[in-house]
């Protein structure tokens, strides 16, 4: 063996391993660190999730879900009925409102919110890089011309890829909302099991590698029951007058029903935009 060849080979192997890890983890790398510190984070929080949401939710709304529904509704109104006409800045604002509001559901949602934050950063970065085009369609078209679609089902790191992942995470939120909105027998489910085996399995799991699948499935076991979620989500308004009443819960369920409708329309619009422009990704991360 030539002198120095051993260290050169080691350096090459290290570089290949680094590249492989970047491909596997992608934008989720910070989440794995988050999982490791989640117990410490939970134990050290000085404020409850309900207190945080109360500070973040506009007092004009009956619940954080009502604010999310209003944000999505305003986005739909500005974007019209055509796919891709959402203003990018308004989309980012509505995504941030939805992500913040979901935190109160349980500690697991911190993981989902970190995904949301990474996706929003990617979209904003690409938006600014391309001169802040007004609509989502304009941004996606510029990325398409730039060559972000490397091959069928394979996108580069881009706003398009982040947007696609955002719709998957929105789908997870939608699945939870559907259960919260169902006051009948359909709402009487084991929430951790339903969230894992139905919602996560449909919207996100097909695109997760073994590592992330294991991480998410383990974390989903910590989700609270439907009744506890409703109390937490209704608690932001009710804290000033004691525990949520039956009327508070009924109002929240109505908010959830409206939010299911608007969220469904937003997801459909975003996916139609990507489909029409020809931007898709089926890779696992």
Coordinates of N, CA, C and O in Angstrom, one line a residue, residues 201-284:
X201 N -50.1 6.4 8.7 CA -49.8 5.4 7.7 C -50.3 5.8 6.3 O -49.7 5.4 5.3
X202 N -51.3 6.7 6.3 CA -51.8 7.1 5.0 C -51.0 8.3 4.4 O -50.6 8.3 3.3
X203 N -50.7 9.3 5.3 CA -50.2 10.6 4.8 C -48.7 10.6 4.7 O -48.1 11.3 3.8
X204 N -48.0 10.0 5.7 CA -46.6 10.3 5.8 C -45.7 9.0 5.8 O -44.6 9.0 5.1
X205 N -46.1 7.9 6.4 CA -45.3 6.7 6.5 C -44.8 6.2 5.2 O -43.6 5.8 5.1
X206 N -45.5 6.2 4.1 CA -45.0 5.7 2.8 C -43.7 6.4 2.3 O -43.0 5.8 1.5
X207 N -43.4 7.6 2.9 CA -42.2 8.3 2.4 C -41.2 8.4 3.5 O -40.2 9.2 3.4
X208 N -41.3 7.6 4.6 CA -40.3 7.6 5.6 C -39.5 6.3 5.6 O -40.0 5.2 5.3
X209 N -38.2 6.5 5.8 CA -37.3 5.3 5.9 C -37.6 4.6 7.2 O -38.4 5.1 8.1
X210 N -36.9 3.5 7.4 CA -37.1 2.7 8.7 C -36.8 3.6 9.9 O -37.6 3.5 10.9
X211 N -35.8 4.4 9.9 CA -35.4 5.2 11.0 C -36.5 6.1 11.4 O -36.9 6.2 12.6
X212 N -37.0 6.9 10.4 CA -38.0 7.9 10.8 C -39.3 7.2 11.1 O -40.1 7.7 11.9
X213 N -39.6 6.1 10.4 CA -40.8 5.4 10.7 C -40.8 5.0 12.2 O -41.8 5.1 12.9
X214 N -39.7 4.4 12.6 CA -39.6 4.0 14.0 C -39.7 5.1 15.0 O -40.4 5.0 16.0
X215 N -39.1 6.3 14.6 CA -39.1 7.4 15.5 C -40.6 8.0 15.6 O -41.1 8.2 16.8
X216 N -41.3 8.1 14.5 CA -42.6 8.7 14.6 C -43.6 7.7 15.2 O -44.4 8.1 16.0
X217 N -43.5 6.5 14.9 CA -44.4 5.5 15.5 C -44.2 5.4 17.0 O -45.2 5.4 17.8
X218 N -43.0 5.5 17.5 CA -42.8 5.5 18.9 C -43.3 6.7 19.6 O -43.9 6.7 20.7
X219 N -43.1 7.9 18.9 CA -43.6 9.2 19.5 C -45.1 9.3 19.5 O -45.7 9.9 20.4
X220 N -45.8 8.7 18.5 CA -47.2 8.8 18.4 C -47.9 8.1 19.6 O -49.1 8.4 19.9
X221 N -47.2 7.2 20.2 CA -47.9 6.5 21.4 C -48.1 7.5 22.5 O -48.9 7.2 23.4
X222 N -47.5 8.6 22.5 CA -47.6 9.6 23.6 C -48.8 10.6 23.3 O -49.1 11.4 24.2
X223 N -49.5 10.4 22.2 CA -50.6 11.3 21.9 C -51.7 11.1 23.0 O -52.0 10.0 23.4
X224 N -52.3 12.2 23.4 CA -53.4 12.1 24.4 C -54.7 11.6 23.7 O -54.8 11.6 22.5
X225 N -55.7 11.3 24.5 CA -57.0 10.8 24.0 C -57.7 12.0 23.4 O -57.4 13.1 23.6
X226 N -58.7 11.7 22.6 CA -59.5 12.7 21.9 C -60.1 13.7 22.9 O -60.0 14.9 22.7
X227 N -60.6 13.2 24.0 CA -61.3 14.1 25.0 C -60.2 15.0 25.6 O -60.5 16.2 25.8
X228 N -59.0 14.5 25.9 CA -58.0 15.4 26.4 C -57.5 16.4 25.4 O -57.2 17.6 25.8
X229 N -57.5 16.1 24.1 CA -57.1 17.0 23.1 C -58.1 18.2 23.0 O -57.8 19.3 22.9
X230 N -59.4 17.8 23.1 CA -60.5 18.8 23.1 C -60.4 19.8 24.3 O -60.5 21.0 24.1
X231 N -60.1 19.2 25.4 CA -59.9 20.1 26.6 C -58.8 21.0 26.5 O -58.8 22.2 26.8
X232 N -57.6 20.5 25.9 CA -56.5 21.3 25.7 C -56.7 22.5 24.7 O -56.3 23.6 25.0
X233 N -57.4 22.1 23.6 CA -57.6 23.1 22.6 C -58.7 24.1 23.0 O -58.6 25.3 22.6
X234 N -59.6 23.7 23.9 CA -60.6 24.6 24.4 C -60.1 25.4 25.5 O -60.7 26.5 25.9
X235 N -59.0 25.0 26.1 CA -58.5 25.6 27.4 C -58.0 27.0 27.2 O -58.0 27.8 28.2
X236 N -57.5 27.3 26.0 CA -56.9 28.7 25.8 C -57.9 29.8 26.2 O -57.6 30.8 26.8
X237 N -59.2 29.6 25.8 CA -60.2 30.6 26.0 C -60.8 30.4 27.4 O -61.1 31.3 28.1
X238 N -60.9 29.1 27.8 CA -61.6 28.8 29.1 C -60.8 29.0 30.3 O -61.4 29.1 31.4
X239 N -59.5 29.2 30.2 CA -58.6 29.3 31.4 C -59.0 30.4 32.3 O -58.9 30.3 33.5
X240 N -59.5 31.5 31.7 CA -59.9 32.7 32.5 C -61.2 32.4 33.3 O -61.5 33.2 34.2
X241 N -61.9 31.4 33.0 CA -63.2 31.2 33.7 C -63.3 29.7 34.2 O -64.4 29.3 34.5
X242 N -62.2 29.1 34.3 CA -62.2 27.7 34.8 C -62.1 26.7 33.7 O -61.9 27.0 32.6
X243 N -62.3 25.4 34.0 CA -62.2 24.4 33.0 C -63.2 24.6 31.9 O -64.3 25.2 32.1
X244 N -62.9 24.1 30.7 CA -63.9 24.2 29.6 C -65.2 23.6 29.9 O -65.3 22.5 30.5
X245 N -66.3 24.2 29.5 CA -67.6 23.7 29.7 C -68.0 22.9 28.5 O -67.3 22.8 27.5
X246 N -69.2 22.3 28.6 CA -69.8 21.5 27.5 C -70.0 22.4 26.3 O -69.8 22.0 25.2
X247 N -70.4 23.7 26.6 CA -70.6 24.6 25.5 C -69.3 25.0 24.8 O -69.2 25.1 23.6
X248 N -68.2 25.1 25.6 CA -66.9 25.3 25.0 C -66.4 24.2 24.1 O -65.9 24.5 23.0
X249 N -66.7 23.0 24.5 CA -66.3 21.8 23.8 C -67.1 21.8 22.5 O -66.6 21.5 21.4
X250 N -68.4 22.0 22.6 CA -69.3 22.0 21.4 C -68.8 23.0 20.4 O -68.8 22.8 19.2
X251 N -68.5 24.2 20.9 CA -68.0 25.3 20.0 C -66.7 24.9 19.3 O -66.5 25.1 18.1
X252 N -65.8 24.2 20.0 CA -64.6 23.7 19.5 C -64.8 22.7 18.4 O -64.1 22.7 17.3
X253 N -65.7 21.7 18.7 CA -66.0 20.7 17.7 C -66.5 21.4 16.4 O -66.2 20.9 15.3
X254 N -67.3 22.4 16.5 CA -67.8 23.1 15.3 C -66.7 23.8 14.6 O -66.6 23.8 13.4
X255 N -65.7 24.4 15.4 CA -64.5 25.0 14.8 C -63.7 23.9 14.0 O -63.2 24.2 12.9
X256 N -63.6 22.7 14.6 CA -62.9 21.6 13.9 C -63.5 21.2 12.6 O -62.9 21.0 11.6
X257 N -64.9 21.2 12.6 CA -65.6 20.8 11.4 C -65.3 21.8 10.2 O -65.1 21.4 9.1
X258 N -65.3 23.1 10.6 CA -65.1 24.1 9.6 C -63.6 24.0 9.1 O -63.3 24.2 7.9
X259 N -62.7 23.7 10.1 CA -61.3 23.7 9.7 C -61.0 22.5 8.8 O -60.1 22.5 8.0
X260 N -61.7 21.4 9.0 CA -61.5 20.2 8.2 C -61.8 20.6 6.7 O -61.1 20.2 5.8
X261 N -62.9 21.3 6.5 CA -63.3 21.7 5.2 C -62.2 22.6 4.5 O -61.8 22.4 3.4
X262 N -61.8 23.6 5.2 CA -60.9 24.6 4.6 C -59.5 23.9 4.4 O -58.8 24.2 3.4
X263 N -59.1 23.1 5.4 CA -57.7 22.4 5.3 C -57.7 21.5 4.1 O -56.8 21.4 3.3
X264 N -58.8 20.8 3.9 CA -59.0 19.9 2.7 C -58.8 20.6 1.4 O -58.1 20.2 0.5
X265 N -59.4 21.8 1.3 CA -59.4 22.6 0.1 C -57.9 23.1 -0.1 O -57.5 23.2 -1.3
X266 N -57.3 23.5 1.0 CA -55.9 24.0 0.8 C -55.0 22.9 0.3 O -54.2 23.1 -0.6
X267 N -55.0 21.8 0.9 CA -54.2 20.6 0.5 C -54.4 20.3 -1.0 O -53.5 20.1 -1.8
X268 N -55.7 20.3 -1.4 CA -56.0 20.0 -2.8 C -55.4 21.0 -3.7 O -54.9 20.7 -4.8
X269 N -55.5 22.3 -3.3 CA -55.0 23.4 -4.2 C -53.5 23.3 -4.3 O -52.9 23.4 -5.4
X270 N -52.8 23.0 -3.2 CA -51.3 22.9 -3.2 C -50.9 21.7 -4.1 O -49.9 21.8 -4.9
X271 N -51.5 20.6 -3.9 CA -51.1 19.4 -4.7 C -51.5 19.6 -6.2 O -50.7 19.1 -7.0
X272 N -52.6 20.3 -6.5 CA -52.9 20.5 -7.9 C -51.9 21.4 -8.5 O -51.5 21.2 -9.7
X273 N -51.3 22.3 -7.8 CA -50.3 23.2 -8.3 C -49.1 22.4 -8.7 O -48.5 22.6 -9.8
X274 N -48.6 21.6 -7.8 CA -47.4 20.8 -8.1 C -47.7 19.8 -9.2 O -46.8 19.6 -10.1
X275 N -48.9 19.2 -9.3 CA -49.2 18.3 -10.3 C -49.2 18.9 -11.7 O -48.7 18.4 -12.7
X276 N -49.9 20.1 -11.8 CA -50.0 20.8 -13.0 C -48.6 21.3 -13.6 O -48.4 21.3 -14.8
X277 N -47.7 21.6 -12.7 CA -46.4 22.1 -13.2 C -45.5 20.9 -13.4 O -44.4 21.0 -14.1
X278 N -45.8 19.7 -12.8 CA -45.0 18.5 -13.0 C -43.9 18.4 -12.0 O -42.7 18.1 -12.4
X279 N -44.2 18.7 -10.8 CA -43.2 18.6 -9.7 C -43.6 17.6 -8.7 O -44.6 17.8 -8.0
X280 N -42.9 16.4 -8.6 CA -43.3 15.4 -7.7 C -42.1 14.7 -7.2 O -41.0 14.7 -7.8
X281 N -42.3 14.1 -6.0 CA -41.2 13.4 -5.4 C -41.8 12.2 -4.6 O -42.7 12.4 -3.7
X282 N -41.3 11.0 -4.8 CA -41.7 9.8 -4.1 C -40.6 9.2 -3.3 O -40.8 8.0 -2.8
X283 N -39.5 9.9 -3.1 CA -38.4 9.3 -2.4 C -38.7 9.2 -0.9 O -39.4 9.9 -0.3
X284 N -38.0 8.2 -0.3 CA -38.1 8.0 1.1 C -37.0 8.8 1.8 O -35.9 8.9 1.2

